[in-house]
mmCIF file with all atom_site columns, C-alpha atoms in Angstrom:
data_model
loop_
_atom_site.group_PDB
_atom_site.id
_atom_site.type_symbol
_atom_site.label_atom_id
_atom_site.label_alt_id
_atom_site.label_comp_id
_atom_site.label_asym_id
_atom_site.label_entity_id
_atom_site.label_seq_id
_atom_site.pdbx_PDB_ins_code
_atom_site.Cartn_x
_atom_site.Cartn_y
_atom_site.Cartn_z
_atom_site.occupancy
_atom_site.B_iso_or_equiv
_atom_site.pdbx_formal_charge
_atom_site.auth_seq_id
_atom_site.auth_comp_id
_atom_site.auth_asym_id
_atom_site.auth_atom_id
_atom_site.pdbx_PDB_model_num
ATOM 1   C CA . UNK A 1 1   ? 21.759  -4.491  -9.342  1.00 0.00 ? 24  UNK A CA 1
ATOM 2   C CA . UNK A 1 2   ? 22.906  -4.218  -12.952 1.00 0.00 ? 25  UNK A CA 1
ATOM 3   C CA . UNK A 1 3   ? 19.502  -3.055  -14.154 1.00 0.00 ? 26  UNK A CA 1
ATOM 4   C CA . UNK A 1 4   ? 19.710  -0.579  -11.288 1.00 0.00 ? 27  UNK A CA 1
ATOM 5   C CA . UNK A 1 5   ? 23.257  0.444   -12.711 1.00 0.00 ? 28  UNK A CA 1
ATOM 6   C CA . UNK A 1 6   ? 21.392  0.822   -16.700 1.00 0.00 ? 29  UNK A CA 1
ATOM 7   C CA . UNK A 1 7   ? 19.362  2.881   -15.505 1.00 0.00 ? 30  UNK A CA 1
ATOM 8   C CA . UNK A 1 8   ? 21.018  5.304   -13.602 1.00 0.00 ? 31  UNK A CA 1
ATOM 9   C CA . UNK A 1 9   ? 23.075  6.088   -16.412 1.00 0.00 ? 32  UNK A CA 1
ATOM 10  C CA . UNK A 1 10  ? 20.407  6.115   -18.781 1.00 0.00 ? 33  UNK A CA 1
ATOM 11  C CA . UNK A 1 11  ? 19.153  8.691   -17.136 1.00 0.00 ? 34  UNK A CA 1
ATOM 12  C CA . UNK A 1 12  ? 21.965  10.811  -16.764 1.00 0.00 ? 35  UNK A CA 1
ATOM 13  C CA . UNK A 1 13  ? 22.453  9.929   -20.682 1.00 0.00 ? 36  UNK A CA 1
ATOM 14  C CA . UNK A 1 14  ? 18.800  11.396  -21.397 1.00 0.00 ? 37  UNK A CA 1
ATOM 15  C CA . UNK A 1 15  ? 18.074  15.761  -21.552 1.00 0.00 ? 38  UNK A CA 1
ATOM 16  C CA . UNK A 1 16  ? 16.451  16.645  -18.651 1.00 0.00 ? 39  UNK A CA 1
ATOM 17  C CA . UNK A 1 17  ? 13.158  16.405  -19.591 1.00 0.00 ? 40  UNK A CA 1
ATOM 18  C CA . UNK A 1 18  ? 12.992  12.820  -19.994 1.00 0.00 ? 41  UNK A CA 1
ATOM 19  C CA . UNK A 1 19  ? 14.949  12.186  -17.265 1.00 0.00 ? 42  UNK A CA 1
ATOM 20  C CA . UNK A 1 20  ? 11.113  11.859  -15.061 1.00 0.00 ? 43  UNK A CA 1
ATOM 21  C CA . UNK A 1 21  ? 10.389  9.323   -17.672 1.00 0.00 ? 44  UNK A CA 1
ATOM 22  C CA . UNK A 1 22  ? 12.989  6.679   -16.915 1.00 0.00 ? 45  UNK A CA 1
ATOM 23  C CA . UNK A 1 23  ? 12.707  6.938   -13.530 1.00 0.00 ? 46  UNK A CA 1
ATOM 24  C CA . UNK A 1 24  ? 8.624   6.078   -14.140 1.00 0.00 ? 47  UNK A CA 1
ATOM 25  C CA . UNK A 1 25  ? 9.793   3.010   -15.661 1.00 0.00 ? 48  UNK A CA 1
ATOM 26  C CA . UNK A 1 26  ? 12.176  2.254   -13.578 1.00 0.00 ? 49  UNK A CA 1
ATOM 27  C CA . UNK A 1 27  ? 9.532   2.350   -10.852 1.00 0.00 ? 50  UNK A CA 1
ATOM 28  C CA . UNK A 1 28  ? 7.308   -0.213  -12.342 1.00 0.00 ? 51  UNK A CA 1
ATOM 29  C CA . UNK A 1 29  ? 9.936   -2.527  -12.121 1.00 0.00 ? 52  UNK A CA 1
ATOM 30  C CA . UNK A 1 30  ? 8.782   -5.343  -9.886  1.00 0.00 ? 53  UNK A CA 1
ATOM 31  C CA . UNK A 1 31  ? 11.191  -5.066  -7.028  1.00 0.00 ? 54  UNK A CA 1
ATOM 32  C CA . UNK A 1 32  ? 12.593  -1.693  -8.053  1.00 0.00 ? 55  UNK A CA 1
ATOM 33  C CA . UNK A 1 33  ? 8.831   -0.413  -7.634  1.00 0.00 ? 56  UNK A CA 1
ATOM 34  C CA . UNK A 1 34  ? 8.751   3.625   -6.479  1.00 0.00 ? 57  UNK A CA 1
ATOM 35  C CA . UNK A 1 35  ? 11.626  3.081   -3.287  1.00 0.00 ? 58  UNK A CA 1
ATOM 36  C CA . UNK A 1 36  ? 14.477  1.999   -5.910  1.00 0.00 ? 59  UNK A CA 1
ATOM 37  C CA . UNK A 1 37  ? 13.348  4.493   -8.926  1.00 0.00 ? 60  UNK A CA 1
ATOM 38  C CA . UNK A 1 38  ? 13.669  7.232   -6.197  1.00 0.00 ? 61  UNK A CA 1
ATOM 39  C CA . UNK A 1 39  ? 16.966  6.437   -5.717  1.00 0.00 ? 62  UNK A CA 1
ATOM 40  C CA . UNK A 1 40  ? 17.854  5.966   -9.226  1.00 0.00 ? 63  UNK A CA 1
ATOM 41  C CA . UNK A 1 41  ? 16.556  9.703   -10.042 1.00 0.00 ? 64  UNK A CA 1
ATOM 42  C CA . UNK A 1 42  ? 17.803  11.701  -6.906  1.00 0.00 ? 65  UNK A CA 1
ATOM 43  C CA . UNK A 1 43  ? 21.497  9.746   -7.384  1.00 0.00 ? 66  UNK A CA 1
ATOM 44  C CA . UNK A 1 44  ? 21.410  10.531  -10.981 1.00 0.00 ? 67  UNK A CA 1
ATOM 45  C CA . UNK A 1 45  ? 21.199  13.993  -10.708 1.00 0.00 ? 68  UNK A CA 1
ATOM 46  C CA . UNK A 1 46  ? 17.270  14.491  -10.746 1.00 0.00 ? 69  UNK A CA 1
ATOM 47  C CA . UNK A 1 47  ? 15.664  16.630  -7.809  1.00 0.00 ? 70  UNK A CA 1
ATOM 48  C CA . UNK A 1 48  ? 14.449  14.311  -5.473  1.00 0.00 ? 71  UNK A CA 1
ATOM 49  C CA . UNK A 1 49  ? 10.998  15.455  -5.429  1.00 0.00 ? 72  UNK A CA 1
ATOM 50  C CA . UNK A 1 50  ? 10.536  15.338  -9.373  1.00 0.00 ? 73  UNK A CA 1
ATOM 51  C CA . UNK A 1 51  ? 12.323  12.049  -8.378  1.00 0.00 ? 74  UNK A CA 1
ATOM 52  C CA . UNK A 1 52  ? 9.941   10.637  -5.946  1.00 0.00 ? 75  UNK A CA 1
ATOM 53  C CA . UNK A 1 53  ? 6.920   11.967  -8.103  1.00 0.00 ? 76  UNK A CA 1
ATOM 54  C CA . UNK A 1 54  ? 7.922   10.447  -11.200 1.00 0.00 ? 77  UNK A CA 1
ATOM 55  C CA . UNK A 1 55  ? 8.228   7.336   -8.983  1.00 0.00 ? 78  UNK A CA 1
ATOM 56  C CA . UNK A 1 56  ? 5.495   7.044   -7.848  1.00 0.00 ? 79  UNK A CA 1
ATOM 57  C CA . UNK A 1 57  ? 3.493   7.838   -10.460 1.00 0.00 ? 80  UNK A CA 1
ATOM 58  C CA . UNK A 1 58  ? 5.365   4.566   -12.796 1.00 0.00 ? 81  UNK A CA 1
ATOM 59  C CA . UNK A 1 59  ? 4.945   2.728   -9.446  1.00 0.00 ? 82  UNK A CA 1
ATOM 60  C CA . UNK A 1 60  ? 1.353   3.343   -9.613  1.00 0.00 ? 83  UNK A CA 1
ATOM 61  C CA . UNK A 1 61  ? 0.231   2.766   -12.935 1.00 0.00 ? 84  UNK A CA 1
ATOM 62  C CA . UNK A 1 62  ? 1.889   -0.605  -12.905 1.00 0.00 ? 85  UNK A CA 1
ATOM 63  C CA . UNK A 1 63  ? -0.087  -1.754  -9.992  1.00 0.00 ? 86  UNK A CA 1
ATOM 64  C CA . UNK A 1 64  ? -3.658  -0.118  -11.197 1.00 0.00 ? 87  UNK A CA 1
ATOM 65  C CA . UNK A 1 65  ? -3.381  -2.161  -14.903 1.00 0.00 ? 88  UNK A CA 1
ATOM 66  C CA . UNK A 1 66  ? -2.506  -5.194  -12.698 1.00 0.00 ? 89  UNK A CA 1
ATOM 67  C CA . UNK A 1 67  ? -5.072  -4.856  -10.316 1.00 0.00 ? 90  UNK A CA 1
ATOM 68  C CA . UNK A 1 68  ? -7.673  -4.190  -12.765 1.00 0.00 ? 91  UNK A CA 1
ATOM 69  C CA . UNK A 1 69  ? -6.438  -7.170  -15.209 1.00 0.00 ? 92  UNK A CA 1
ATOM 70  C CA . UNK A 1 70  ? -6.623  -9.704  -12.040 1.00 0.00 ? 93  UNK A CA 1
ATOM 71  C CA . UNK A 1 71  ? -9.875  -8.440  -10.530 1.00 0.00 ? 94  UNK A CA 1
ATOM 72  C CA . UNK A 1 72  ? -11.163 -9.239  -14.350 1.00 0.00 ? 95  UNK A CA 1
ATOM 73  C CA . UNK A 1 73  ? -9.724  -12.505 -14.898 1.00 0.00 ? 96  UNK A CA 1
ATOM 74  C CA . UNK A 1 74  ? -11.119 -13.109 -11.130 1.00 0.00 ? 97  UNK A CA 1
ATOM 75  C CA . UNK A 1 75  ? -14.352 -12.021 -12.003 1.00 0.00 ? 98  UNK A CA 1
ATOM 76  C CA . UNK A 1 76  ? -14.479 -14.363 -14.805 1.00 0.00 ? 99  UNK A CA 1
ATOM 77  C CA . UNK A 1 77  ? -13.342 -17.587 -13.419 1.00 0.00 ? 100 UNK A CA 1
ATOM 78  C CA . UNK A 1 78  ? -15.775 -16.891 -10.810 1.00 0.00 ? 101 UNK A CA 1
ATOM 79  C CA . UNK A 1 79  ? -18.802 -16.509 -13.157 1.00 0.00 ? 102 UNK A CA 1
ATOM 80  C CA . UNK A 1 80  ? -17.063 -19.296 -15.573 1.00 0.00 ? 103 UNK A CA 1
ATOM 81  C CA . UNK A 1 81  ? -17.113 -21.875 -12.299 1.00 0.00 ? 104 UNK A CA 1
ATOM 82  C CA . UNK A 1 82  ? -20.758 -20.889 -11.785 1.00 0.00 ? 105 UNK A CA 1
ATOM 83  C CA . UNK A 1 83  ? -22.109 -21.710 -14.739 1.00 0.00 ? 106 UNK A CA 1
ATOM 84  C CA . UNK A 1 84  ? -20.057 -24.715 -14.717 1.00 0.00 ? 107 UNK A CA 1
ATOM 85  C CA . UNK A 1 85  ? -22.093 -25.522 -11.217 1.00 0.00 ? 108 UNK A CA 1
ATOM 86  C CA . UNK A 1 86  ? -25.330 -24.765 -12.818 1.00 0.00 ? 109 UNK A CA 1
ATOM 87  C CA . UNK A 1 87  ? -24.753 -26.663 -15.800 1.00 0.00 ? 110 UNK A CA 1
ATOM 88  C CA . UNK A 1 88  ? -23.485 -29.801 -13.407 1.00 0.00 ? 111 UNK A CA 1
ATOM 89  C CA . UNK A 1 89  ? -26.686 -29.057 -11.421 1.00 0.00 ? 112 UNK A CA 1
ATOM 90  C CA . UNK A 1 90  ? -28.764 -29.757 -14.174 1.00 0.00 ? 113 UNK A CA 1
ATOM 91  C CA . UNK A 1 91  ? -27.244 -32.749 -15.557 1.00 0.00 ? 114 UNK A CA 1
ATOM 92  C CA . UNK A 1 92  ? -27.101 -34.516 -12.415 1.00 0.00 ? 115 UNK A CA 1
ATOM 93  C CA . UNK A 1 93  ? -30.830 -34.408 -11.518 1.00 0.00 ? 116 UNK A CA 1
ATOM 94  C CA . UNK A 1 94  ? -30.799 -31.653 -8.958  1.00 0.00 ? 117 UNK A CA 1
ATOM 95  C CA . UNK A 1 95  ? -27.131 -32.566 -6.902  1.00 0.00 ? 118 UNK A CA 1
ATOM 96  C CA . UNK A 1 96  ? -24.600 -30.490 -7.638  1.00 0.00 ? 119 UNK A CA 1
ATOM 97  C CA . UNK A 1 97  ? -20.867 -32.116 -8.280  1.00 0.00 ? 120 UNK A CA 1
ATOM 98  C CA . UNK A 1 98  ? -17.977 -31.091 -6.145  1.00 0.00 ? 121 UNK A CA 1
ATOM 99  C CA . UNK A 1 99  ? -15.575 -28.688 -8.299  1.00 0.00 ? 122 UNK A CA 1
ATOM 100 C CA . UNK A 1 100 ? -12.294 -28.118 -6.405  1.00 0.00 ? 123 UNK A CA 1
ATOM 101 C CA . UNK A 1 101 ? -12.045 -24.298 -5.237  1.00 0.00 ? 124 UNK A CA 1
ATOM 102 C CA . UNK A 1 102 ? -8.352  -24.066 -5.417  1.00 0.00 ? 125 UNK A CA 1
ATOM 103 C CA . UNK A 1 103 ? -5.804  -26.329 -5.822  1.00 0.00 ? 126 UNK A CA 1
ATOM 104 C CA . UNK A 1 104 ? -2.355  -26.541 -3.466  1.00 0.00 ? 127 UNK A CA 1
ATOM 105 C CA . UNK A 1 105 ? -0.149  -24.445 -5.707  1.00 0.00 ? 128 UNK A CA 1
ATOM 106 C CA . UNK A 1 106 ? 1.969   -21.174 -4.841  1.00 0.00 ? 129 UNK A CA 1
ATOM 107 C CA . UNK A 1 107 ? 4.067   -22.300 -2.080  1.00 0.00 ? 130 UNK A CA 1
ATOM 108 C CA . UNK A 1 108 ? 5.366   -20.500 0.832   1.00 0.00 ? 131 UNK A CA 1
ATOM 109 C CA . UNK A 1 109 ? 4.931   -17.312 -0.287  1.00 0.00 ? 132 UNK A CA 1
ATOM 110 C CA . UNK A 1 110 ? 0.966   -17.318 -1.379  1.00 0.00 ? 133 UNK A CA 1
ATOM 111 C CA . UNK A 1 111 ? 0.940   -19.088 2.806   1.00 0.00 ? 134 UNK A CA 1
ATOM 112 C CA . UNK A 1 112 ? 2.680   -15.802 3.857   1.00 0.00 ? 135 UNK A CA 1
ATOM 113 C CA . UNK A 1 113 ? 0.519   -13.724 2.252   1.00 0.00 ? 136 UNK A CA 1
ATOM 114 C CA . UNK A 1 114 ? -2.558  -15.750 3.420   1.00 0.00 ? 137 UNK A CA 1
ATOM 115 C CA . UNK A 1 115 ? -1.352  -15.376 6.637   1.00 0.00 ? 138 UNK A CA 1
ATOM 116 C CA . UNK A 1 116 ? -0.407  -11.981 6.726   1.00 0.00 ? 139 UNK A CA 1
ATOM 117 C CA . UNK A 1 117 ? -3.992  -11.045 5.257   1.00 0.00 ? 140 UNK A CA 1
ATOM 118 C CA . UNK A 1 118 ? -5.905  -12.324 8.097   1.00 0.00 ? 141 UNK A CA 1
ATOM 119 C CA . UNK A 1 119 ? -3.826  -10.849 10.451  1.00 0.00 ? 142 UNK A CA 1
ATOM 120 C CA . UNK A 1 120 ? -3.696  -7.399  9.215   1.00 0.00 ? 143 UNK A CA 1
ATOM 121 C CA . UNK A 1 121 ? -5.986  -6.933  6.590   1.00 0.00 ? 144 UNK A CA 1
ATOM 122 C CA . UNK A 1 122 ? -5.768  -4.912  3.116   1.00 0.00 ? 145 UNK A CA 1
ATOM 123 C CA . UNK A 1 123 ? -4.212  -1.645  5.082   1.00 0.00 ? 146 UNK A CA 1
ATOM 124 C CA . UNK A 1 124 ? -1.100  -4.278  6.793   1.00 0.00 ? 147 UNK A CA 1
ATOM 125 C CA . UNK A 1 125 ? -0.857  -5.943  3.814   1.00 0.00 ? 148 UNK A CA 1
ATOM 126 C CA . UNK A 1 126 ? -0.695  -2.741  1.266   1.00 0.00 ? 149 UNK A CA 1
ATOM 127 C CA . UNK A 1 127 ? 1.367   -0.733  4.103   1.00 0.00 ? 150 UNK A CA 1
ATOM 128 C CA . UNK A 1 128 ? 3.852   -3.677  5.003   1.00 0.00 ? 151 UNK A CA 1
ATOM 129 C CA . UNK A 1 129 ? 4.179   -6.089  2.040   1.00 0.00 ? 152 UNK A CA 1
ATOM 130 C CA . UNK A 1 130 ? 6.631   -4.198  0.128   1.00 0.00 ? 153 UNK A CA 1
ATOM 131 C CA . UNK A 1 131 ? 9.043   -5.500  2.514   1.00 0.00 ? 154 UNK A CA 1
ATOM 132 C CA . UNK A 1 132 ? 8.113   -8.526  1.857   1.00 0.00 ? 155 UNK A CA 1
ATOM 133 C CA . UNK A 1 133 ? 6.861   -8.428  -1.758  1.00 0.00 ? 156 UNK A CA 1
ATOM 134 C CA . UNK A 1 134 ? 6.623   -6.256  -4.372  1.00 0.00 ? 157 UNK A CA 1
ATOM 135 C CA . UNK A 1 135 ? 3.509   -3.585  -4.371  1.00 0.00 ? 158 UNK A CA 1
ATOM 136 C CA . UNK A 1 136 ? 2.718   -5.481  -7.829  1.00 0.00 ? 159 UNK A CA 1
ATOM 137 C CA . UNK A 1 137 ? 2.495   -9.030  -6.995  1.00 0.00 ? 160 UNK A CA 1
ATOM 138 C CA . UNK A 1 138 ? 0.884   -7.764  -3.166  1.00 0.00 ? 161 UNK A CA 1
ATOM 139 C CA . UNK A 1 139 ? -2.264  -5.961  -4.497  1.00 0.00 ? 162 UNK A CA 1
ATOM 140 C CA . UNK A 1 140 ? -2.375  -8.750  -7.627  1.00 0.00 ? 163 UNK A CA 1
ATOM 141 C CA . UNK A 1 141 ? -2.747  -11.603 -4.716  1.00 0.00 ? 164 UNK A CA 1
ATOM 142 C CA . UNK A 1 142 ? -5.509  -9.421  -2.714  1.00 0.00 ? 165 UNK A CA 1
ATOM 143 C CA . UNK A 1 143 ? -7.413  -8.655  -6.328  1.00 0.00 ? 166 UNK A CA 1
ATOM 144 C CA . UNK A 1 144 ? -7.441  -12.689 -7.038  1.00 0.00 ? 167 UNK A CA 1
ATOM 145 C CA . UNK A 1 145 ? -8.532  -12.835 -2.481  1.00 0.00 ? 168 UNK A CA 1
ATOM 146 C CA . UNK A 1 146 ? -12.167 -10.913 -4.064  1.00 0.00 ? 169 UNK A CA 1
ATOM 147 C CA . UNK A 1 147 ? -11.302 -7.884  -2.134  1.00 0.00 ? 170 UNK A CA 1
ATOM 148 C CA . UNK A 1 148 ? -12.619 -4.772  -4.015  1.00 0.00 ? 171 UNK A CA 1
ATOM 149 C CA . UNK A 1 149 ? -10.499 -3.072  -6.688  1.00 0.00 ? 172 UNK A CA 1
ATOM 150 C CA . UNK A 1 150 ? -10.508 0.744   -5.429  1.00 0.00 ? 173 UNK A CA 1
ATOM 151 C CA . UNK A 1 151 ? -10.469 -0.267  -1.396  1.00 0.00 ? 174 UNK A CA 1
ATOM 152 C CA . UNK A 1 152 ? -6.732  -2.036  -3.311  1.00 0.00 ? 175 UNK A CA 1
ATOM 153 C CA . UNK A 1 153 ? -6.097  0.513   -4.830  1.00 0.00 ? 176 UNK A CA 1
ATOM 154 C CA . UNK A 1 154 ? -5.768  3.366   -2.106  1.00 0.00 ? 177 UNK A CA 1
ATOM 155 C CA . UNK A 1 155 ? -4.280  1.498   0.017   1.00 0.00 ? 178 UNK A CA 1
ATOM 156 C CA . UNK A 1 156 ? -1.485  1.029   -2.554  1.00 0.00 ? 179 UNK A CA 1
ATOM 157 C CA . UNK A 1 157 ? -1.418  4.545   -3.142  1.00 0.00 ? 180 UNK A CA 1
ATOM 158 C CA . UNK A 1 158 ? -0.894  5.480   0.189   1.00 0.00 ? 181 UNK A CA 1
ATOM 159 C CA . UNK A 1 159 ? 1.899   2.754   0.828   1.00 0.00 ? 182 UNK A CA 1
ATOM 160 C CA . UNK A 1 160 ? 3.598   3.352   -2.571  1.00 0.00 ? 183 UNK A CA 1
ATOM 161 C CA . UNK A 1 161 ? 3.636   6.956   -1.852  1.00 0.00 ? 184 UNK A CA 1
ATOM 162 C CA . UNK A 1 162 ? 4.642   6.641   2.186   1.00 0.00 ? 185 UNK A CA 1
ATOM 163 C CA . UNK A 1 163 ? 7.104   4.223   0.786   1.00 0.00 ? 186 UNK A CA 1
ATOM 164 C CA . UNK A 1 164 ? 8.671   6.340   -1.513  1.00 0.00 ? 187 UNK A CA 1
ATOM 165 C CA . UNK A 1 165 ? 8.722   9.001   0.283   1.00 0.00 ? 188 UNK A CA 1
ATOM 166 C CA . UNK A 1 166 ? 10.782  7.596   3.401   1.00 0.00 ? 189 UNK A CA 1
ATOM 167 C CA . UNK A 1 167 ? 13.184  6.439   0.887   1.00 0.00 ? 190 UNK A CA 1
ATOM 168 C CA . UNK A 1 168 ? 13.962  10.007  -1.091  1.00 0.00 ? 191 UNK A CA 1
ATOM 169 C CA . UNK A 1 169 ? 14.218  11.312  2.068   1.00 0.00 ? 192 UNK A CA 1
ATOM 170 C CA . UNK A 1 170 ? 17.200  9.830   3.031   1.00 0.00 ? 193 UNK A CA 1
ATOM 171 C CA . UNK A 1 171 ? 18.444  9.323   -0.107  1.00 0.00 ? 194 UNK A CA 1
ATOM 172 C CA . UNK A 1 172 ? 18.068  12.884  -0.768  1.00 0.00 ? 195 UNK A CA 1
ATOM 173 C CA . UNK A 1 173 ? 19.631  13.890  2.529   1.00 0.00 ? 196 UNK A CA 1
ATOM 174 C CA . UNK A 1 174 ? 22.314  11.099  1.951   1.00 0.00 ? 197 UNK A CA 1
ATOM 175 C CA . UNK A 1 175 ? 23.142  12.356  -1.546  1.00 0.00 ? 198 UNK A CA 1
ATOM 176 C CA . UNK A 1 176 ? 23.111  16.699  -0.795  1.00 0.00 ? 199 UNK A CA 1
ATOM 177 C CA . UNK A 1 177 ? 25.156  16.288  2.467   1.00 0.00 ? 200 UNK A CA 1
ATOM 178 C CA . UNK A 1 178 ? 27.632  14.523  0.187   1.00 0.00 ? 201 UNK A CA 1
ATOM 179 C CA . UNK A 1 179 ? 27.780  17.171  -2.382  1.00 0.00 ? 202 UNK A CA 1
#
């Protein structure tokens, strides 16, 4: 919670034109994301609509960078494994040696993600993901699973906009009811 209090204090201390940038920066941090960032902004005195837009932009830009990087890394790994299989097939007289595709790493979070992904697909994981994991983690796992970048980004945008709007309405209503 110290990080959230730091952001709230920082928002109150900087000029009004810089405040949305602080909220966007907070939105890029996992576990704060758009929902926490919009709360920081509204409680810090920013108009709820401005705070929501800044939080959404910060969260989405971070997710977009991670999805693009993860997809690129996955493509490189898949291509490297295919070329390695081709080399092995050539050196063993046509019989390719088995290369383990995936070791048993990750643990409970990976299993939880996999079950949700199989059950609900990309839309469900994207929309319900923020209840379990930060959007940055969910989007990266989707990219690692081979889901297309555009599909991930569309559903993550829908989730970020939806959850941030819900929290903005709740926090904005509460703050303006108190004032």
